[in-house]
mmCIF file of C-alpha atoms in Angstrom:
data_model
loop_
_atom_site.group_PDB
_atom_site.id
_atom_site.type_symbol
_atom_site.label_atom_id
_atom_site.label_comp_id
_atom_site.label_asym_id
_atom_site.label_seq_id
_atom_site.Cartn_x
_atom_site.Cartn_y
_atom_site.Cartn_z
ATOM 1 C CA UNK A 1445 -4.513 21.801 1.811
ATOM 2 C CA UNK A 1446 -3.122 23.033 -1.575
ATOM 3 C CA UNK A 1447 -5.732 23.886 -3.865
ATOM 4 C CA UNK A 1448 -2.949 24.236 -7.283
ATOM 5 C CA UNK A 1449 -1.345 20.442 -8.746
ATOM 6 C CA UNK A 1450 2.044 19.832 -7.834
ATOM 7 C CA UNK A 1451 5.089 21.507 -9.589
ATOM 8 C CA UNK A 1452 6.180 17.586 -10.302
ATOM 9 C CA UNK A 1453 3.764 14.675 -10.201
ATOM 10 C CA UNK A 1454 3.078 13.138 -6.996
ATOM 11 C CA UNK A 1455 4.777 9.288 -7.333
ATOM 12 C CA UNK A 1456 2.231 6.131 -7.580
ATOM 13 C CA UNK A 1457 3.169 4.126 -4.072
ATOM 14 C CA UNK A 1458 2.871 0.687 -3.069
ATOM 15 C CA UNK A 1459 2.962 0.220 0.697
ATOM 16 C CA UNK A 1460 2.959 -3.015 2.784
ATOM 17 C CA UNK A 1461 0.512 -2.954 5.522
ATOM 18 C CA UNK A 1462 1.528 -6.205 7.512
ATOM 19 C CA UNK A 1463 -0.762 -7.295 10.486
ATOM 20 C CA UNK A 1464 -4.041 -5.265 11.616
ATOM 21 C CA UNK A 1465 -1.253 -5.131 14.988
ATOM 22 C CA UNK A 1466 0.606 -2.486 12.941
ATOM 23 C CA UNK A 1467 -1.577 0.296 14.566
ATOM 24 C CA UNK A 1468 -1.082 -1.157 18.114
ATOM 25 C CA UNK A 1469 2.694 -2.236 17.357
ATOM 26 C CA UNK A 1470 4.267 0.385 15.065
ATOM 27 C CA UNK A 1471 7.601 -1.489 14.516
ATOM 28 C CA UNK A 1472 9.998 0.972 12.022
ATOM 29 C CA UNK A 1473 6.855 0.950 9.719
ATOM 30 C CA UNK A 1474 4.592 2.856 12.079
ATOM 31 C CA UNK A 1475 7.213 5.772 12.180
ATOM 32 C CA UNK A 1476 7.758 5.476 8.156
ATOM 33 C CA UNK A 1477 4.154 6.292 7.279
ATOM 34 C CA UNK A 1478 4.669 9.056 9.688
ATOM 35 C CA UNK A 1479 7.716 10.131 7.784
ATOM 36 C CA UNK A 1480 5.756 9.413 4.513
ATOM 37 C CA UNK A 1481 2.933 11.691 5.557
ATOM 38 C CA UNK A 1482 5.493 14.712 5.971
ATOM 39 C CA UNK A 1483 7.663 14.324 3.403
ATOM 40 C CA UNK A 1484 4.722 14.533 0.688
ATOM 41 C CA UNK A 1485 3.250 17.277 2.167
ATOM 42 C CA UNK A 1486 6.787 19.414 2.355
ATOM 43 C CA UNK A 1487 7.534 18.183 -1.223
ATOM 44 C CA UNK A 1488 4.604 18.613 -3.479
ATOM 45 C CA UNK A 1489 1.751 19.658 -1.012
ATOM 46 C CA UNK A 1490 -0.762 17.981 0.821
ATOM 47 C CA UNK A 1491 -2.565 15.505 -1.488
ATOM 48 C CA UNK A 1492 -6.056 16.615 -2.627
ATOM 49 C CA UNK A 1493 -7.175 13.090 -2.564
ATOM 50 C CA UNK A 1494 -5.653 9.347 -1.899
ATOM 51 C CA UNK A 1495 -7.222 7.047 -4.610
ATOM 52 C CA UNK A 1496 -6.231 3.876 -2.994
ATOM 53 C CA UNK A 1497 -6.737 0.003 -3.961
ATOM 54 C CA UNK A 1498 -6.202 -2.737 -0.626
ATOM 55 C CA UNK A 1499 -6.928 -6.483 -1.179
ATOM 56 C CA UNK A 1500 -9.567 -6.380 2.044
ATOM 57 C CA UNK A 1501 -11.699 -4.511 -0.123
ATOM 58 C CA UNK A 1502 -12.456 -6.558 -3.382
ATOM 59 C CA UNK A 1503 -15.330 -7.364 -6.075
ATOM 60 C CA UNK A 1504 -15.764 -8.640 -9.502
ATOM 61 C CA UNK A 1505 -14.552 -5.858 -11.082
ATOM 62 C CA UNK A 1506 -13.172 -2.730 -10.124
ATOM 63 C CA UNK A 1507 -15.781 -1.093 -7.523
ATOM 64 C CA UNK A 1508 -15.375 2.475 -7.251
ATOM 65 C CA UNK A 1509 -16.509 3.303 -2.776
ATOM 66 C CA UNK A 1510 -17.653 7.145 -3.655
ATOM 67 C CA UNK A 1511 -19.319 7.807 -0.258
ATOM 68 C CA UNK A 1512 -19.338 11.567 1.164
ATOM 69 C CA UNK A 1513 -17.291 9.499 4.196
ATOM 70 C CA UNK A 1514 -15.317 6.882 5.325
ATOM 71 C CA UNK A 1515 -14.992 5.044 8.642
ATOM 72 C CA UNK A 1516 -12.581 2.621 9.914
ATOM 73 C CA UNK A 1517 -13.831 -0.840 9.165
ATOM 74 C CA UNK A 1518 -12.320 -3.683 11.686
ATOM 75 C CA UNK A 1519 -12.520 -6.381 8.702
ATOM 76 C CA UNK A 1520 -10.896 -9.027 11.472
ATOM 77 C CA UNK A 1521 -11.062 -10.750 14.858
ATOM 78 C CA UNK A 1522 -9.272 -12.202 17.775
ATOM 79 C CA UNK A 1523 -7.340 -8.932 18.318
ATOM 80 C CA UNK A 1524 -6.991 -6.965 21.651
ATOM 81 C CA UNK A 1525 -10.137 -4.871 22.390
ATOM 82 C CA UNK A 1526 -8.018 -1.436 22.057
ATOM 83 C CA UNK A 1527 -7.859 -2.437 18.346
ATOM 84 C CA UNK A 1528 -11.591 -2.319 17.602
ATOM 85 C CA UNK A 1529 -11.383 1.183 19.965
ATOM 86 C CA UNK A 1530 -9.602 2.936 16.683
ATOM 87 C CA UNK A 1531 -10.972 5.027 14.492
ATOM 88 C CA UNK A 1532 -10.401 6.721 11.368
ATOM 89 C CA UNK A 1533 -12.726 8.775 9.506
ATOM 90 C CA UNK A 1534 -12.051 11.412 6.614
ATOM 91 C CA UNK A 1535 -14.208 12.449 3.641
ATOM 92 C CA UNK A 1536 -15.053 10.854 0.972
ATOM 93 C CA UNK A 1537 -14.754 11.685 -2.912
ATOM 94 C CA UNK A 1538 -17.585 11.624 -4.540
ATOM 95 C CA UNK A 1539 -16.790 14.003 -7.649
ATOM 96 C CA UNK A 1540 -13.394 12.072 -7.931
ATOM 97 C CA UNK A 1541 -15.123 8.710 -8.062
ATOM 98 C CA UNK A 1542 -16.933 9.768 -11.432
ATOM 99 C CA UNK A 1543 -13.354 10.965 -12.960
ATOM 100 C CA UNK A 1544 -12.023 7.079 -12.015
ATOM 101 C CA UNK A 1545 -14.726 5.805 -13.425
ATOM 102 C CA UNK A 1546 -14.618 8.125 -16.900
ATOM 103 C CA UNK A 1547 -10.768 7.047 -16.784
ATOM 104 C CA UNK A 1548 -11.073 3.108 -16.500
ATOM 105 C CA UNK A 1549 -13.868 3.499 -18.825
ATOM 106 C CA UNK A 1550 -11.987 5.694 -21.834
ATOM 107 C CA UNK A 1551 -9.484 2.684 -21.589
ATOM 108 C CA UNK A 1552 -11.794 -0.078 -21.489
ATOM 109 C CA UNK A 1553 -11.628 -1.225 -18.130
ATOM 110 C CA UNK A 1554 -15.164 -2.464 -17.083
ATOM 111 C CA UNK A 1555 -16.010 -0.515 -13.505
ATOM 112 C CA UNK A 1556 -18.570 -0.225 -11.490
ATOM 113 C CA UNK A 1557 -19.888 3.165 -9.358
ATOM 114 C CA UNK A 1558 -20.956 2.587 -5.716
ATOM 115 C CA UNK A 1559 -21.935 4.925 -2.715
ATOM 116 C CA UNK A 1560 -20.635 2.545 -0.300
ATOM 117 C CA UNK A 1561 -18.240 3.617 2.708
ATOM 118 C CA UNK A 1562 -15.984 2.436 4.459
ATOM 119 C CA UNK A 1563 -12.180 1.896 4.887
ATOM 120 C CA UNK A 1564 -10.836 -1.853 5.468
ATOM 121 C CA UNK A 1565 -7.207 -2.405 7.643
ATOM 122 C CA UNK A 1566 -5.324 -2.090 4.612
ATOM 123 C CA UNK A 1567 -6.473 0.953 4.314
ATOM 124 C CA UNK A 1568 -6.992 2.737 7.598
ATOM 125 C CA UNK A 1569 -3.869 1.345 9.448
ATOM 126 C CA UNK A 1570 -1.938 3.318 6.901
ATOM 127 C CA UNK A 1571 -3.472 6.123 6.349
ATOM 128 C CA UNK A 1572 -4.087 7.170 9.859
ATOM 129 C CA UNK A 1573 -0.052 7.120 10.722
ATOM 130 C CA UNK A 1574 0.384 9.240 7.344
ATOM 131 C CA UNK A 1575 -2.168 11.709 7.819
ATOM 132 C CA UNK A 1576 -3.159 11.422 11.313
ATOM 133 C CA UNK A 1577 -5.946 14.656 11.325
ATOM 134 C CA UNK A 1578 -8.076 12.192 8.237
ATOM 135 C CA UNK A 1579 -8.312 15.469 6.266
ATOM 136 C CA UNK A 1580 -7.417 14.321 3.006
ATOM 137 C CA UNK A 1581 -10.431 12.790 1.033
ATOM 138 C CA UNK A 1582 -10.054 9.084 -0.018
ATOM 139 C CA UNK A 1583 -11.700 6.684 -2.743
ATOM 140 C CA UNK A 1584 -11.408 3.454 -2.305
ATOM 141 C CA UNK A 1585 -11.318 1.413 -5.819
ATOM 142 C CA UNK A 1586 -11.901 -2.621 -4.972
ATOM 143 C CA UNK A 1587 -9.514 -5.107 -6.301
ATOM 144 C CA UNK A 1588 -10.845 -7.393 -8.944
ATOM 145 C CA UNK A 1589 -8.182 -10.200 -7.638
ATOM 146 C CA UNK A 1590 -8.879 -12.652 -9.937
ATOM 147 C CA UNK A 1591 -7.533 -10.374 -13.395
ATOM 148 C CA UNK A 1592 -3.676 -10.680 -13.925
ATOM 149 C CA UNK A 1593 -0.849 -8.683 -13.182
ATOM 150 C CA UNK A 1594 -0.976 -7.192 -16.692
ATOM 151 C CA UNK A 1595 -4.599 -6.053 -16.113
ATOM 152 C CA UNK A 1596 -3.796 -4.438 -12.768
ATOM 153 C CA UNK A 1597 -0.767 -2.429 -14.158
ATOM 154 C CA UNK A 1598 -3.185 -1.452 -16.964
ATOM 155 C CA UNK A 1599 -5.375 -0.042 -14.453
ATOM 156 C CA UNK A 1600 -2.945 2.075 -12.349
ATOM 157 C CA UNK A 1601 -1.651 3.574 -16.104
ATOM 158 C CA UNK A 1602 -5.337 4.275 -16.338
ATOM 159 C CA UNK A 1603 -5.060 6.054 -13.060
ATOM 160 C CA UNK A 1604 -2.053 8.275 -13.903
ATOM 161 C CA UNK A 1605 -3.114 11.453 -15.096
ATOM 162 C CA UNK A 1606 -4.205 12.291 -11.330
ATOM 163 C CA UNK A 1607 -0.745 12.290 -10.386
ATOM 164 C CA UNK A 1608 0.164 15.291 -12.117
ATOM 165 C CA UNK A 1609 -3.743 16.795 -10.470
ATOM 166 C CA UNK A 1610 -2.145 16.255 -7.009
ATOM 167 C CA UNK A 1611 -4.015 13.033 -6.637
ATOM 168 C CA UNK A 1612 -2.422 10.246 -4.897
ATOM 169 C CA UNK A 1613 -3.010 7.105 -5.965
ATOM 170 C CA UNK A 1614 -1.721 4.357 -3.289
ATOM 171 C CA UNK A 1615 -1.574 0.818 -3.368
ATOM 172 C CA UNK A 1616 -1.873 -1.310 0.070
ATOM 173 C CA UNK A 1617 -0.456 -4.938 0.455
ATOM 174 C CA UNK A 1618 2.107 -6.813 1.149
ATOM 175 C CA UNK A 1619 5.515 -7.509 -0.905
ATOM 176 C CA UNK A 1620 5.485 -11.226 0.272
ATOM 177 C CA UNK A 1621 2.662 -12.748 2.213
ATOM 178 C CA UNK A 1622 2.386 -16.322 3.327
ATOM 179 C CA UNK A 1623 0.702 -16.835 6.467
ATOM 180 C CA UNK A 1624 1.460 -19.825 6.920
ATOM 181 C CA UNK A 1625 5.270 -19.274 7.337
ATOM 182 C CA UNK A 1626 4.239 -15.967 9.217
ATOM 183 C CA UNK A 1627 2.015 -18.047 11.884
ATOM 184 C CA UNK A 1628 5.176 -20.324 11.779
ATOM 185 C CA UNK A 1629 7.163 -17.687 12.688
ATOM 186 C CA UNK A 1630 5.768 -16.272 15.619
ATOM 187 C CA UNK A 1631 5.002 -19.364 17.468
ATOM 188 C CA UNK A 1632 8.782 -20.238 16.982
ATOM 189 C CA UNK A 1633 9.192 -15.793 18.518
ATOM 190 C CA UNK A 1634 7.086 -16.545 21.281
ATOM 191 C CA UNK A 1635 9.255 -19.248 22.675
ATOM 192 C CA UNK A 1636 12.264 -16.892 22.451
ATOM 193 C CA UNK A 1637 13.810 -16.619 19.242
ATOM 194 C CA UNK A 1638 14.988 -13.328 18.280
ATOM 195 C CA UNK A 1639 11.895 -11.564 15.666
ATOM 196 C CA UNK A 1640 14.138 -10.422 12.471
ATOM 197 C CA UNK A 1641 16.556 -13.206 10.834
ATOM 198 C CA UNK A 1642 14.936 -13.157 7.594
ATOM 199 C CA UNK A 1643 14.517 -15.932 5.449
ATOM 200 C CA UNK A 1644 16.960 -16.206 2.743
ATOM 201 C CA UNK A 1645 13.921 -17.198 0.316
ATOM 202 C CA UNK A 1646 12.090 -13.927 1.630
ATOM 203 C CA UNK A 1647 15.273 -11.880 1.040
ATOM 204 C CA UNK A 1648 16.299 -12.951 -2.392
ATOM 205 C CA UNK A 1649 12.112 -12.652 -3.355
ATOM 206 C CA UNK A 1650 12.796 -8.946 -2.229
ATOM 207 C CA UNK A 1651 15.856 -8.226 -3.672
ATOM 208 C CA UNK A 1652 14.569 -9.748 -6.753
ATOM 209 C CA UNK A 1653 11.449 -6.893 -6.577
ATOM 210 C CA UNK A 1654 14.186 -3.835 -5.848
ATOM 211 C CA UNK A 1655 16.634 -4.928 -8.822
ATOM 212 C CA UNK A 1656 13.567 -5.281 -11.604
ATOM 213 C CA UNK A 1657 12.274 -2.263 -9.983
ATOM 214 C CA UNK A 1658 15.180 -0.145 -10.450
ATOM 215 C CA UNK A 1659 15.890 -1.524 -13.947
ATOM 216 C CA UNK A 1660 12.616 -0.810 -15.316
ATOM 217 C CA UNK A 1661 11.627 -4.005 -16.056
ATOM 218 C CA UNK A 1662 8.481 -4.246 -16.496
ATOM 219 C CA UNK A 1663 8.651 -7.537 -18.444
ATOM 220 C CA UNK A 1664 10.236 -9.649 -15.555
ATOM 221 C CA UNK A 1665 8.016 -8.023 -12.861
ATOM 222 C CA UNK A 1666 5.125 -8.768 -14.891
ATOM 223 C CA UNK A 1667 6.619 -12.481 -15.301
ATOM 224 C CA UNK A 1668 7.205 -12.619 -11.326
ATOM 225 C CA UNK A 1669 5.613 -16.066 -11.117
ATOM 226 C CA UNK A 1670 8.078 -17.856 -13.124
ATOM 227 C CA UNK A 1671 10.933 -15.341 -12.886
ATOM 228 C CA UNK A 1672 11.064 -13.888 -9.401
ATOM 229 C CA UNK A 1673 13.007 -16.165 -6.779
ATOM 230 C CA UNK A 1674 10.551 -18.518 -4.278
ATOM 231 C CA UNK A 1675 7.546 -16.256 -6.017
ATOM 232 C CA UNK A 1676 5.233 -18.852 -4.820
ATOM 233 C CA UNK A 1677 6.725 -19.395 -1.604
ATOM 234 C CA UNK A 1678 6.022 -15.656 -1.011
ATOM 235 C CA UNK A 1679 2.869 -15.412 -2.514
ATOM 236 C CA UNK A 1680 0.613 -18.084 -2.421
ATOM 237 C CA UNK A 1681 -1.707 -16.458 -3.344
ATOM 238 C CA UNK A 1682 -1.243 -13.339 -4.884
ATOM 239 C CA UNK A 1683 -3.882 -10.727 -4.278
ATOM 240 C CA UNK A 1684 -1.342 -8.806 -1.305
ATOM 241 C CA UNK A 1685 1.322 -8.461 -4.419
ATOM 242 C CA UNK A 1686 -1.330 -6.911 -7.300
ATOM 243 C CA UNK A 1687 -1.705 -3.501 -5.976
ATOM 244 C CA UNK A 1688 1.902 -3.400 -6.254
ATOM 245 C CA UNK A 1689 1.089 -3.518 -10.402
ATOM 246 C CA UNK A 1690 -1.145 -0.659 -10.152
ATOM 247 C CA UNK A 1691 1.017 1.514 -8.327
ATOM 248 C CA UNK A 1692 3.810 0.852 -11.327
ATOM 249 C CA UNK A 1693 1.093 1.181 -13.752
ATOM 250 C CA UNK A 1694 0.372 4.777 -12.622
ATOM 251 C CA UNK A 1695 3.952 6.062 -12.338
ATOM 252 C CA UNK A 1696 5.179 4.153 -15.112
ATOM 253 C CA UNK A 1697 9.091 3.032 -14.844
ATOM 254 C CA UNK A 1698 10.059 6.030 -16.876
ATOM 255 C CA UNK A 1699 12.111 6.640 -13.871
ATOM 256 C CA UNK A 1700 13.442 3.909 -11.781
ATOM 257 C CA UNK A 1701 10.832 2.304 -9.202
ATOM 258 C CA UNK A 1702 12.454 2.869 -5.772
ATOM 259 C CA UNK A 1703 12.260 0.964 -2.585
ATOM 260 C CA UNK A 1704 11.758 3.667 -0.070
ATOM 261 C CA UNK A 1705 11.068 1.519 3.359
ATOM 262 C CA UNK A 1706 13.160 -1.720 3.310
ATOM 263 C CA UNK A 1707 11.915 -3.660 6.393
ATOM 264 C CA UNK A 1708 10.914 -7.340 7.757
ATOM 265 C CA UNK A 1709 8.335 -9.396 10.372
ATOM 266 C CA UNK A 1710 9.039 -12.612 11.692
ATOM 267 C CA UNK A 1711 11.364 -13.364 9.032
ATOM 268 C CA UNK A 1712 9.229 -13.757 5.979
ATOM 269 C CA UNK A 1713 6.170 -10.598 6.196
ATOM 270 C CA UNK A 1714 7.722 -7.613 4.160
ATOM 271 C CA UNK A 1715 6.982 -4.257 4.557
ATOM 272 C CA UNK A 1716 8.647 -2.931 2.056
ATOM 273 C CA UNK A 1717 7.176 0.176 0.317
ATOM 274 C CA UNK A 1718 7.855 1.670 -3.157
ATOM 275 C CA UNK A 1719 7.070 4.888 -5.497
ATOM 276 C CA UNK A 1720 7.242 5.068 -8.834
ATOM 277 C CA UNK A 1721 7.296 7.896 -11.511
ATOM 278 C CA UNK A 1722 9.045 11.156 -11.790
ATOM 279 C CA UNK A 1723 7.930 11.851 -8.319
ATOM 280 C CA UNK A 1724 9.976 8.419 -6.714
ATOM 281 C CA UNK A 1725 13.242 10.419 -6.656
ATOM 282 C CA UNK A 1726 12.380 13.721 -5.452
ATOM 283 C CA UNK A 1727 9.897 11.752 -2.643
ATOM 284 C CA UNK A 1728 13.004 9.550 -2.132
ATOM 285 C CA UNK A 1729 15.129 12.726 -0.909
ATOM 286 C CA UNK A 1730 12.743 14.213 1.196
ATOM 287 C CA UNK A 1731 12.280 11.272 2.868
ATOM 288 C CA UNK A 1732 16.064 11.540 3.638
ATOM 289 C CA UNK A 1733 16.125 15.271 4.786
ATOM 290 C CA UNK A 1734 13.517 14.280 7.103
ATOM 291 C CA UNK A 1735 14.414 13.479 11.244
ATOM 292 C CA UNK A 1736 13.316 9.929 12.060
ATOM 293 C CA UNK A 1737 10.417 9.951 14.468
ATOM 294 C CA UNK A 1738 10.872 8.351 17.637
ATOM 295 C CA UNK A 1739 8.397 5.123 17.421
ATOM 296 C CA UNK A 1740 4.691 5.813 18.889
ATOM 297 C CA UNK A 1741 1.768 3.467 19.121
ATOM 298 C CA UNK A 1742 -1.176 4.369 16.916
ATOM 299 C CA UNK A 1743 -3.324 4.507 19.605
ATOM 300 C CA UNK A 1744 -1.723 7.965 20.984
ATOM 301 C CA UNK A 1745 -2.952 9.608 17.575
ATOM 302 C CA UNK A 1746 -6.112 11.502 17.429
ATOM 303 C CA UNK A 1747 -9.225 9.471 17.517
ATOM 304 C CA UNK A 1748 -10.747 11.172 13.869
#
């Protein structure tokens, strides 16, 4: 692992994490994080530490998880047994957790420490495609779901000076999420229909997300509820979209916000991914230089 910061700022990323399945049933995403994994560590290094927000993991306020170690936690049920069977378990960040907490605190943001471990799906499913070997520390910070979009992007900008210290910081959920239509969906799969005609309300919602994105507009994305097409369709709730905010918050839209994984389930469950900040384009183009890898179930990766 590098021990200097990066040359150029690692980007702020928001990734969609989809169904706890996506570590048994990699889809193009699987293979992405994979691709995601190399193409930060070629480009600026391998990341001294993943601060990471996931809407399985939330409190009150912000909740800073400094344990010495994680472990995969299998925050669901009903799923094949070779599900529960994975694990994923890298260090903690102990010394880290303090700096998050000066941060948030310098800008007013009410936080709260914690020695608790543990990684929930939105966490570990990613991760353990992107950096397989779990040797890259990783705090988890707790979503406070019920504080606005502006307060989560207010958060991330908090977070941004570890960018530029090799620190990732990494936001897990979902660019639309209604299970409902999702459960609708499959059931209509199962009896033969053919997985991946989108719905047009799920593709203009996305589109909607890529063109504010790119323009910088931090206004309208901020406004999504009454701006962004079918934004309640999408998201009836909305505590999959916020950690979307504080990835933008920590790279800022100095530089355009790029979509870097443009991708669908069952018509309606996105998993698109983003970075943002002067590290999005340079990210963007070793993602390109990159050979795809061939798709491979989680479950052949080592245990951790």
């Amino acid at each position: 692992m590098s021990t200097t910061a990066p040359a150029t700022p690692l980007p702020a990323l928001f990734v969609s994490h989809g169904s706890p399945m996506l570590a048994l049933e990699p889809g193009s995403t699987g293979p992405f994080f994979q691709r995601l994994g190399r193409a930060i560590d070629t480009r600026f290094g391998r990341p001294k530490a993943i601060v990471v927000v996931s809407p399985h993991t939330a409190a009150r306020l912000p909740l800073v998880l400094g344990s010495a170690h994680h472990h995969a936690v299998h925050d669901f049920g009903g799923f094949p047994p070779a599900l529960y069977e994975l694990q994923y378990g890298p260090p903690g960040a102990p010394a880290l957790g303090a700096r998050v907490a000066d941060l948030l605190a310098a800008q007013g943001i009410a936080v709260q420490p914690s020695d608790e471990a543990g990684l929930d799906h939105g966490i570990w499913s990613v991760l353990r495609f992107a950096w397989p070997e779990a040797d890259v520390p990783v705090l988890p910070v707790a979503l406070a779901p019920h504080q606005p979009p502006a307060a989560q992007w207010a958060l991330g900008e908090a977070l941004a000076p570890l960018l530029a210290e090799g620190v990732l910081v990494l936001g897990s959920g979902s660019l639309t999420h209604n299970l409902q239509l999702v459960f609708g969906r499959r059931r209509v799969d199962a009896l033969g229909a053919e997985d991946g005609e989108e719905m047009a309300e799920s593709r203009a919602f996305r589109d909607w997300v890529a063109g504010r994105s790119a323009a910088r507009d931090r206004d309208a994305l901020l406004a999504y509820r009454a701006q962004a097409p079918h934004a309640a369709l999408m998201h009836p709730t909305d505590e999959h979209w916020l950690p979307f905010y504080i990835a933008a918050g920590a790279g800022g839209l100095a530089a355009p916000g790029l979509r870097l994984h443009d991708a669908v389930t069952y018509g309606c469950l996105a998993m698109d991914a983003y970075a943002f900040g002067a590290g999005a384009q340079p990210l963007a183009e070793a993602l390109a230089g990159l050979t795809a890898a061939p798709p491979a179930a989680a479950a052949t990766l080592p245990a951790a």
